[in-house]
Amino acid sequence: DIQMTQSPSSLSASVGDRVTITCRASQNIRSYFNWYQQKPGKAPKLLIYGASTLQSGVPSRFSNSNSGADFTLTISSLQPEDFATYYCQQSYGTPRTFGPGTKLEIK
Amino acid sequence: QVQLQESGPRLVKPSETLSLTCTVSGGFVSSGSYFWSWIRQPPGKGLEWIGYFSSRGTTNYNPSLKSRVTISVDSSKNQFSLNLSSVTATDTAMYYCAREPYGDYDAFDIWGQGTMVTVSS
């Protein structure tokens, strides 16, 4: 299985801050990489797919960059609605695997 | 707009079979290039992919659950289903169905709202 690791596991930030969350795959997954946002009691929501493409309707303050097997989600200016848990996921192979999540909390 | 809705028993006894159905509206489960997946999330924990049934009729299951899982499609009802046998308390989770278009880049773009299943006697 392809293992996905995320850091940090939790993060406190303020509205307007620039935030980065990192995900690392255990092997080369090319651009078969996705980010999801999950709010309490809700299903995950696709933010970014194919390592770089914003899902329709997702604000442009979200972006992803990658270097090899390392991927970084950046939120350029945090908004109140961005406080949630973020998961990375690989779709290069099966089983599909997710990172353990990063909980973004209000400072 | 495609929507997914899970349904099924919320409480299952240990050693029995968990059975859930996902109803697809606004699209067809047997057309296009899609994987129709089940994903679960134990309370307070992360996401685990269970498996998929593809619109071309193939299945693929997580090896960790493969011996207990069956995913099937009923095209006449536009539904796909999950059967998970011999359940234990560790199978207690929120169960989501999701659509994954396959092609250049695969991702779970549409999710059901989820259904919480508890395994308990």
PDB file of C-alpha atoms in Angstrom:
ATOM      1  CA  ASP A   1       0.000   0.000   0.000  1.00  0.00           C
ATOM      2  CA  ILE A   2       1.056   3.600  -0.604  1.00  0.00           C
ATOM      3  CA  GLN A   3       1.330   5.335   2.774  1.00  0.00           C
ATOM      4  CA  MET A   4       0.403   9.000   3.100  1.00  0.00           C
ATOM      5  CA  THR A   5       1.747  11.046   5.994  1.00  0.00           C
ATOM      6  CA  GLN A   6       0.704  14.573   6.939  1.00  0.00           C
ATOM      7  CA  SER A   7       2.156  17.289   9.074  1.00  0.00           C
ATOM      8  CA  PRO A   8       1.295  18.893  11.305  1.00  0.00           C
ATOM      9  CA  SER A   9      -1.512  16.817  12.812  1.00  0.00           C
ATOM     10  CA  SER A  10      -3.053  19.991  14.173  1.00  0.00           C
ATOM     11  CA  LEU A  11      -2.517  23.673  13.675  1.00  0.00           C
ATOM     12  CA  SER A  12      -3.820  26.849  15.310  1.00  0.00           C
ATOM     13  CA  ALA A  13      -4.041  29.975  13.186  1.00  0.00           C
ATOM     14  CA  SER A  14      -5.881  33.256  12.904  1.00  0.00           C
ATOM     15  CA  VAL A  15      -8.113  34.705  10.225  1.00  0.00           C
ATOM     16  CA  GLY A  16      -5.910  36.260   7.569  1.00  0.00           C
ATOM     17  CA  ASP A  17      -2.916  33.997   8.248  1.00  0.00           C
ATOM     18  CA  ARG A  18      -1.079  32.093   5.531  1.00  0.00           C
ATOM     19  CA  VAL A  19      -1.106  28.391   6.351  1.00  0.00           C
ATOM     20  CA  THR A  20       0.694  25.403   4.881  1.00  0.00           C
ATOM     21  CA  ILE A  21      -0.015  21.696   5.383  1.00  0.00           C
ATOM     22  CA  THR A  22       2.371  19.070   4.083  1.00  0.00           C
ATOM     23  CA  CYS A  23       1.709  15.552   2.836  1.00  0.00           C
ATOM     24  CA  ARG A  24       4.268  12.953   1.821  1.00  0.00           C
ATOM     25  CA  ALA A  25       3.666   9.801  -0.189  1.00  0.00           C
ATOM     26  CA  SER A  26       5.713   6.668   0.452  1.00  0.00           C
ATOM     27  CA  GLN A  27       6.484   6.358  -3.253  1.00  0.00           C
ATOM     28  CA  ASN A  28       6.237   8.356  -6.445  1.00  0.00           C
ATOM     29  CA  ILE A  29       2.556   9.001  -7.184  1.00  0.00           C
ATOM     30  CA  ARG A  30       3.150  11.441 -10.024  1.00  0.00           C
ATOM     31  CA  SER A  31       0.221  13.867  -9.956  1.00  0.00           C
ATOM     32  CA  TYR A  32      -2.374  11.389  -8.717  1.00  0.00           C
ATOM     33  CA  PHE A  33      -2.854  13.459  -5.575  1.00  0.00           C
ATOM     34  CA  ASN A  34      -5.867  15.151  -4.028  1.00  0.00           C
ATOM     35  CA  TRP A  35      -6.797  17.361  -1.072  1.00  0.00           C
ATOM     36  CA  TYR A  36     -10.100  17.273   0.797  1.00  0.00           C
ATOM     37  CA  GLN A  37     -11.663  19.502   3.465  1.00  0.00           C
ATOM     38  CA  GLN A  38     -13.967  18.033   6.083  1.00  0.00           C
ATOM     39  CA  LYS A  39     -16.085  19.960   8.552  1.00  0.00           C
ATOM     40  CA  PRO A  40     -17.647  18.324  11.636  1.00  0.00           C
ATOM     41  CA  GLY A  41     -20.614  16.137  10.788  1.00  0.00           C
ATOM     42  CA  LYS A  42     -20.118  16.578   7.051  1.00  0.00           C
ATOM     43  CA  ALA A  43     -18.717  14.499   4.237  1.00  0.00           C
ATOM     44  CA  PRO A  44     -15.298  15.429   2.899  1.00  0.00           C
ATOM     45  CA  LYS A  45     -15.255  17.965   0.097  1.00  0.00           C
ATOM     46  CA  LEU A  46     -12.814  17.790  -2.802  1.00  0.00           C
ATOM     47  CA  LEU A  47     -10.593  20.878  -2.930  1.00  0.00           C
ATOM     48  CA  ILE A  48      -7.758  20.068  -5.327  1.00  0.00           C
ATOM     49  CA  TYR A  49      -7.239  17.142  -7.708  1.00  0.00           C
ATOM     50  CA  GLY A  50      -4.455  16.082  -9.977  1.00  0.00           C
ATOM     51  CA  ALA A  51      -2.050  17.847  -7.620  1.00  0.00           C
ATOM     52  CA  SER A  52      -2.828  21.274  -9.018  1.00  0.00           C
ATOM     53  CA  THR A  53      -6.411  21.712 -10.260  1.00  0.00           C
ATOM     54  CA  LEU A  54      -8.887  23.533  -8.078  1.00  0.00           C
ATOM     55  CA  GLN A  55     -12.261  21.813  -7.961  1.00  0.00           C
ATOM     56  CA  SER A  56     -15.053  23.984  -9.328  1.00  0.00           C
ATOM     57  CA  GLY A  57     -16.223  26.514  -6.769  1.00  0.00           C
ATOM     58  CA  VAL A  58     -13.153  26.279  -4.533  1.00  0.00           C
ATOM     59  CA  PRO A  59     -11.671  29.710  -3.744  1.00  0.00           C
ATOM     60  CA  SER A  60      -8.358  30.616  -5.306  1.00  0.00           C
ATOM     61  CA  ARG A  61      -6.765  31.125  -1.875  1.00  0.00           C
ATOM     62  CA  PHE A  62      -6.254  27.346  -1.879  1.00  0.00           C
ATOM     63  CA  SER A  63      -3.309  25.996  -3.842  1.00  0.00           C
ATOM     64  CA  ASN A  64      -1.009  23.001  -3.946  1.00  0.00           C
ATOM     65  CA  SER A  65       2.635  22.663  -4.812  1.00  0.00           C
ATOM     66  CA  ASN A  66       4.777  19.583  -4.946  1.00  0.00           C
ATOM     67  CA  SER A  67       8.359  18.469  -5.042  1.00  0.00           C
ATOM     68  CA  GLY A  68       8.777  14.784  -5.749  1.00  0.00           C
ATOM     69  CA  ALA A  69       6.651  12.873  -3.270  1.00  0.00           C
ATOM     70  CA  ASP A  70       6.067  15.927  -1.040  1.00  0.00           C
ATOM     71  CA  PHE A  71       2.912  17.978  -1.502  1.00  0.00           C
ATOM     72  CA  THR A  72       2.021  21.250   0.217  1.00  0.00           C
ATOM     73  CA  LEU A  73      -1.437  22.758   0.586  1.00  0.00           C
ATOM     74  CA  THR A  74      -1.346  26.517   1.038  1.00  0.00           C
ATOM     75  CA  ILE A  75      -4.211  28.684   2.178  1.00  0.00           C
ATOM     76  CA  SER A  76      -3.064  32.191   1.376  1.00  0.00           C
ATOM     77  CA  SER A  77      -5.366  34.113   3.728  1.00  0.00           C
ATOM     78  CA  LEU A  78      -7.436  32.098   6.171  1.00  0.00           C
ATOM     79  CA  GLN A  79     -11.148  32.766   6.252  1.00  0.00           C
ATOM     80  CA  PRO A  80     -13.515  31.742   9.081  1.00  0.00           C
ATOM     81  CA  GLU A  81     -15.029  28.989   6.918  1.00  0.00           C
ATOM     82  CA  ASP A  82     -11.601  27.371   6.384  1.00  0.00           C
ATOM     83  CA  PHE A  83     -11.334  25.988   9.899  1.00  0.00           C
ATOM     84  CA  ALA A  84     -11.737  22.269   9.307  1.00  0.00           C
ATOM     85  CA  THR A  85      -9.777  19.045   8.954  1.00  0.00           C
ATOM     86  CA  TYR A  86      -7.774  18.541   5.768  1.00  0.00           C
ATOM     87  CA  TYR A  87      -6.931  15.154   4.243  1.00  0.00           C
ATOM     88  CA  CYS A  88      -4.583  14.277   1.442  1.00  0.00           C
ATOM     89  CA  GLN A  89      -5.189  11.214  -0.746  1.00  0.00           C
ATOM     90  CA  GLN A  90      -3.432   9.322  -3.494  1.00  0.00           C
ATOM     91  CA  SER A  91      -5.205   7.885  -6.515  1.00  0.00           C
ATOM     92  CA  TYR A  92      -2.096   6.428  -8.159  1.00  0.00           C
ATOM     93  CA  GLY A  93      -2.870   2.902  -7.041  1.00  0.00           C
ATOM     94  CA  THR A  94      -5.180   0.728  -5.023  1.00  0.00           C
ATOM     95  CA  PRO A  95      -5.990   0.604  -2.253  1.00  0.00           C
ATOM     96  CA  ARG A  96      -6.728   4.302  -2.348  1.00  0.00           C
ATOM     97  CA  THR A  97      -5.179   5.771   0.785  1.00  0.00           C
ATOM     98  CA  PHE A  98      -5.628   8.952   2.759  1.00  0.00           C
ATOM     99  CA  GLY A  99      -3.370  10.857   5.075  1.00  0.00           C
ATOM    100  CA  PRO A 100      -4.304  10.911   8.774  1.00  0.00           C
ATOM    101  CA  GLY A 101      -5.596  14.471   8.569  1.00  0.00           C
ATOM    102  CA  THR A 102      -4.607  17.938   9.765  1.00  0.00           C
ATOM    103  CA  LYS A 103      -7.025  19.745  12.057  1.00  0.00           C
ATOM    104  CA  LEU A 104      -6.937  23.491  11.506  1.00  0.00           C
ATOM    105  CA  GLU A 105      -8.254  25.367  14.526  1.00  0.00           C
ATOM    106  CA  ILE A 106      -8.860  28.985  15.381  1.00  0.00           C
ATOM    107  CA  LYS A 107      -6.172  30.592  17.526  1.00  0.00           C
TER     108      LYS A 107
ATOM    109  CA  GLN B   1     -26.335  17.492 -10.744  1.00  0.00           C
ATOM    110  CA  VAL B   2     -25.392  14.056  -9.466  1.00  0.00           C
ATOM    111  CA  GLN B   3     -26.263  13.313  -5.855  1.00  0.00           C
ATOM    112  CA  LEU B   4     -25.614  10.247  -3.715  1.00  0.00           C
ATOM    113  CA  GLN B   5     -27.644   9.041  -0.729  1.00  0.00           C
ATOM    114  CA  GLU B   6     -26.743   6.192   1.597  1.00  0.00           C
ATOM    115  CA  SER B   7     -29.360   4.051   3.291  1.00  0.00           C
ATOM    116  CA  GLY B   8     -29.462   0.968   5.461  1.00  0.00           C
ATOM    117  CA  PRO B   9     -29.614  -0.256   9.059  1.00  0.00           C
ATOM    118  CA  ARG B  10     -27.898   1.944  11.619  1.00  0.00           C
ATOM    119  CA  LEU B  11     -27.351  -0.898  14.085  1.00  0.00           C
ATOM    120  CA  VAL B  12     -25.839  -4.276  13.240  1.00  0.00           C
ATOM    121  CA  LYS B  13     -25.091  -7.140  15.613  1.00  0.00           C
ATOM    122  CA  PRO B  14     -21.593  -8.604  15.882  1.00  0.00           C
ATOM    123  CA  SER B  15     -20.897 -11.454  13.437  1.00  0.00           C
ATOM    124  CA  GLU B  16     -23.739 -10.339  11.152  1.00  0.00           C
ATOM    125  CA  THR B  17     -23.535  -8.670   7.745  1.00  0.00           C
ATOM    126  CA  LEU B  18     -23.626  -4.911   7.311  1.00  0.00           C
ATOM    127  CA  SER B  19     -25.595  -3.965   4.191  1.00  0.00           C
ATOM    128  CA  LEU B  20     -25.820  -0.445   2.798  1.00  0.00           C
ATOM    129  CA  THR B  21     -27.167   1.003  -0.417  1.00  0.00           C
ATOM    130  CA  CYS B  22     -26.194   4.161  -2.249  1.00  0.00           C
ATOM    131  CA  THR B  23     -28.834   5.660  -4.528  1.00  0.00           C
ATOM    132  CA  VAL B  24     -27.551   7.751  -7.410  1.00  0.00           C
ATOM    133  CA  SER B  25     -29.707  10.610  -8.685  1.00  0.00           C
ATOM    134  CA  GLY B  26     -29.001  12.973 -11.553  1.00  0.00           C
ATOM    135  CA  GLY B  27     -26.816  10.421 -13.315  1.00  0.00           C
ATOM    136  CA  PHE B  28     -26.524   6.753 -14.174  1.00  0.00           C
ATOM    137  CA  VAL B  29     -24.441   4.246 -12.253  1.00  0.00           C
ATOM    138  CA  SER B  30     -23.826   2.126 -15.347  1.00  0.00           C
ATOM    139  CA  SER B  31     -22.707   4.860 -17.738  1.00  0.00           C
ATOM    140  CA  GLY B  32     -19.630   6.998 -18.068  1.00  0.00           C
ATOM    141  CA  SER B  33     -16.190   6.373 -16.652  1.00  0.00           C
ATOM    142  CA  TYR B  34     -16.644   6.170 -12.928  1.00  0.00           C
ATOM    143  CA  PHE B  35     -15.612   4.161  -9.928  1.00  0.00           C
ATOM    144  CA  TRP B  36     -18.449   3.944  -7.399  1.00  0.00           C
ATOM    145  CA  SER B  37     -16.767   3.677  -4.027  1.00  0.00           C
ATOM    146  CA  TRP B  38     -17.446   3.071  -0.377  1.00  0.00           C
ATOM    147  CA  ILE B  39     -15.323   4.860   2.216  1.00  0.00           C
ATOM    148  CA  ARG B  40     -15.641   4.718   5.986  1.00  0.00           C
ATOM    149  CA  GLN B  41     -14.559   6.807   8.953  1.00  0.00           C
ATOM    150  CA  PRO B  42     -14.593   5.476  12.529  1.00  0.00           C
ATOM    151  CA  PRO B  43     -15.640   8.062  15.108  1.00  0.00           C
ATOM    152  CA  GLY B  44     -12.880  10.629  15.591  1.00  0.00           C
ATOM    153  CA  LYS B  45     -10.564   8.913  13.105  1.00  0.00           C
ATOM    154  CA  GLY B  46      -9.459   9.160   9.499  1.00  0.00           C
ATOM    155  CA  LEU B  47     -10.794   7.919   6.203  1.00  0.00           C
ATOM    156  CA  GLU B  48     -10.480   4.332   4.925  1.00  0.00           C
ATOM    157  CA  TRP B  49     -11.296   3.317   1.356  1.00  0.00           C
ATOM    158  CA  ILE B  50     -13.289   0.084   1.278  1.00  0.00           C
ATOM    159  CA  GLY B  51     -13.510  -0.543  -2.447  1.00  0.00           C
ATOM    160  CA  TYR B  52     -15.268   0.266  -5.692  1.00  0.00           C
ATOM    161  CA  PHE B  53     -17.436  -1.069  -8.472  1.00  0.00           C
ATOM    162  CA  SER B  54     -16.580   0.457 -11.812  1.00  0.00           C
ATOM    163  CA  SER B  55     -19.078   1.488 -14.455  1.00  0.00           C
ATOM    164  CA  ARG B  56     -17.372  -1.121 -16.650  1.00  0.00           C
ATOM    165  CA  GLY B  57     -18.343  -3.871 -14.226  1.00  0.00           C
ATOM    166  CA  THR B  58     -15.094  -4.535 -12.379  1.00  0.00           C
ATOM    167  CA  THR B  59     -14.516  -4.456  -8.629  1.00  0.00           C
ATOM    168  CA  ASN B  60     -11.511  -3.590  -6.503  1.00  0.00           C
ATOM    169  CA  TYR B  61     -11.373  -3.997  -2.741  1.00  0.00           C
ATOM    170  CA  ASN B  62      -9.052  -2.911   0.028  1.00  0.00           C
ATOM    171  CA  PRO B  63      -6.929  -5.991   0.863  1.00  0.00           C
ATOM    172  CA  SER B  64      -7.496  -5.305   4.557  1.00  0.00           C
ATOM    173  CA  LEU B  65     -11.214  -5.995   4.073  1.00  0.00           C
ATOM    174  CA  LYS B  66     -11.272  -8.052   0.889  1.00  0.00           C
ATOM    175  CA  SER B  67     -12.295 -11.332   2.485  1.00  0.00           C
ATOM    176  CA  ARG B  68     -15.434  -9.724   3.946  1.00  0.00           C
ATOM    177  CA  VAL B  69     -16.501  -7.173   1.323  1.00  0.00           C
ATOM    178  CA  THR B  70     -18.783  -7.305  -1.676  1.00  0.00           C
ATOM    179  CA  ILE B  71     -19.758  -4.231  -3.702  1.00  0.00           C
ATOM    180  CA  SER B  72     -22.396  -4.635  -6.374  1.00  0.00           C
ATOM    181  CA  VAL B  73     -24.558  -2.530  -8.666  1.00  0.00           C
ATOM    182  CA  ASP B  74     -28.261  -2.644  -9.445  1.00  0.00           C
ATOM    183  CA  SER B  75     -28.578  -0.653 -12.661  1.00  0.00           C
ATOM    184  CA  SER B  76     -32.356  -0.987 -12.726  1.00  0.00           C
ATOM    185  CA  LYS B  77     -32.562   0.920  -9.441  1.00  0.00           C
ATOM    186  CA  ASN B  78     -29.522   3.115 -10.150  1.00  0.00           C
ATOM    187  CA  GLN B  79     -27.951   1.963  -6.912  1.00  0.00           C
ATOM    188  CA  PHE B  80     -24.773   0.372  -5.686  1.00  0.00           C
ATOM    189  CA  SER B  81     -24.434  -1.603  -2.503  1.00  0.00           C
ATOM    190  CA  LEU B  82     -21.960  -2.623   0.159  1.00  0.00           C
ATOM    191  CA  ASN B  83     -22.025  -5.901   2.051  1.00  0.00           C
ATOM    192  CA  LEU B  84     -19.521  -6.350   4.871  1.00  0.00           C
ATOM    193  CA  SER B  85     -19.718  -9.718   6.588  1.00  0.00           C
ATOM    194  CA  SER B  86     -18.730 -10.920  10.060  1.00  0.00           C
ATOM    195  CA  VAL B  87     -18.708  -7.431  11.541  1.00  0.00           C
ATOM    196  CA  THR B  88     -17.171  -6.524  14.880  1.00  0.00           C
ATOM    197  CA  ALA B  89     -17.118  -3.359  16.945  1.00  0.00           C
ATOM    198  CA  THR B  90     -14.148  -2.125  14.905  1.00  0.00           C
ATOM    199  CA  ASP B  91     -16.488  -1.821  11.917  1.00  0.00           C
ATOM    200  CA  THR B  92     -18.466   0.900  13.708  1.00  0.00           C
ATOM    201  CA  ALA B  93     -18.053   3.957  11.507  1.00  0.00           C
ATOM    202  CA  MET B  94     -19.626   6.585   9.311  1.00  0.00           C
ATOM    203  CA  TYR B  95     -19.986   4.996   5.896  1.00  0.00           C
ATOM    204  CA  TYR B  96     -19.852   7.187   2.809  1.00  0.00           C
ATOM    205  CA  CYS B  97     -20.504   6.366  -0.817  1.00  0.00           C
ATOM    206  CA  ALA B  98     -18.587   8.433  -3.343  1.00  0.00           C
ATOM    207  CA  ARG B  99     -18.040   8.835  -7.057  1.00  0.00           C
ATOM    208  CA  GLU B 100     -14.574   8.794  -8.574  1.00  0.00           C
ATOM    209  CA  PRO B 101     -14.284   9.752 -12.250  1.00  0.00           C
ATOM    210  CA  TYR B 102     -11.356   7.910 -13.757  1.00  0.00           C
ATOM    211  CA  GLY B 103      -9.214   9.192 -16.544  1.00  0.00           C
ATOM    212  CA  ASP B 104      -6.362  11.605 -16.283  1.00  0.00           C
ATOM    213  CA  TYR B 105      -6.639  12.219 -12.560  1.00  0.00           C
ATOM    214  CA  ASP B 106      -8.913  10.311 -10.239  1.00  0.00           C
ATOM    215  CA  ALA B 107     -10.537  11.903  -7.188  1.00  0.00           C
ATOM    216  CA  PHE B 108     -13.670  11.497  -5.111  1.00  0.00           C
ATOM    217  CA  ASP B 109     -15.638  14.423  -6.474  1.00  0.00           C
ATOM    218  CA  ILE B 110     -19.117  13.647  -5.168  1.00  0.00           C
ATOM    219  CA  TRP B 111     -19.938  12.173  -1.758  1.00  0.00           C
ATOM    220  CA  GLY B 112     -23.099  11.092  -0.024  1.00  0.00           C
ATOM    221  CA  GLN B 113     -23.880  12.669   3.324  1.00  0.00           C
ATOM    222  CA  GLY B 114     -22.851   9.466   5.108  1.00  0.00           C
ATOM    223  CA  THR B 115     -24.646   7.042   7.371  1.00  0.00           C
ATOM    224  CA  MET B 116     -23.457   6.069  10.839  1.00  0.00           C
ATOM    225  CA  VAL B 117     -23.431   2.334  11.479  1.00  0.00           C
ATOM    226  CA  THR B 118     -22.905   0.945  14.962  1.00  0.00           C
ATOM    227  CA  VAL B 119     -21.961  -2.671  15.580  1.00  0.00           C
ATOM    228  CA  SER B 120     -23.333  -3.737  18.938  1.00  0.00           C
ATOM    229  CA  SER B 121     -25.408  -6.485  20.474  1.00  0.00           C
TER     230      SER B 121
END
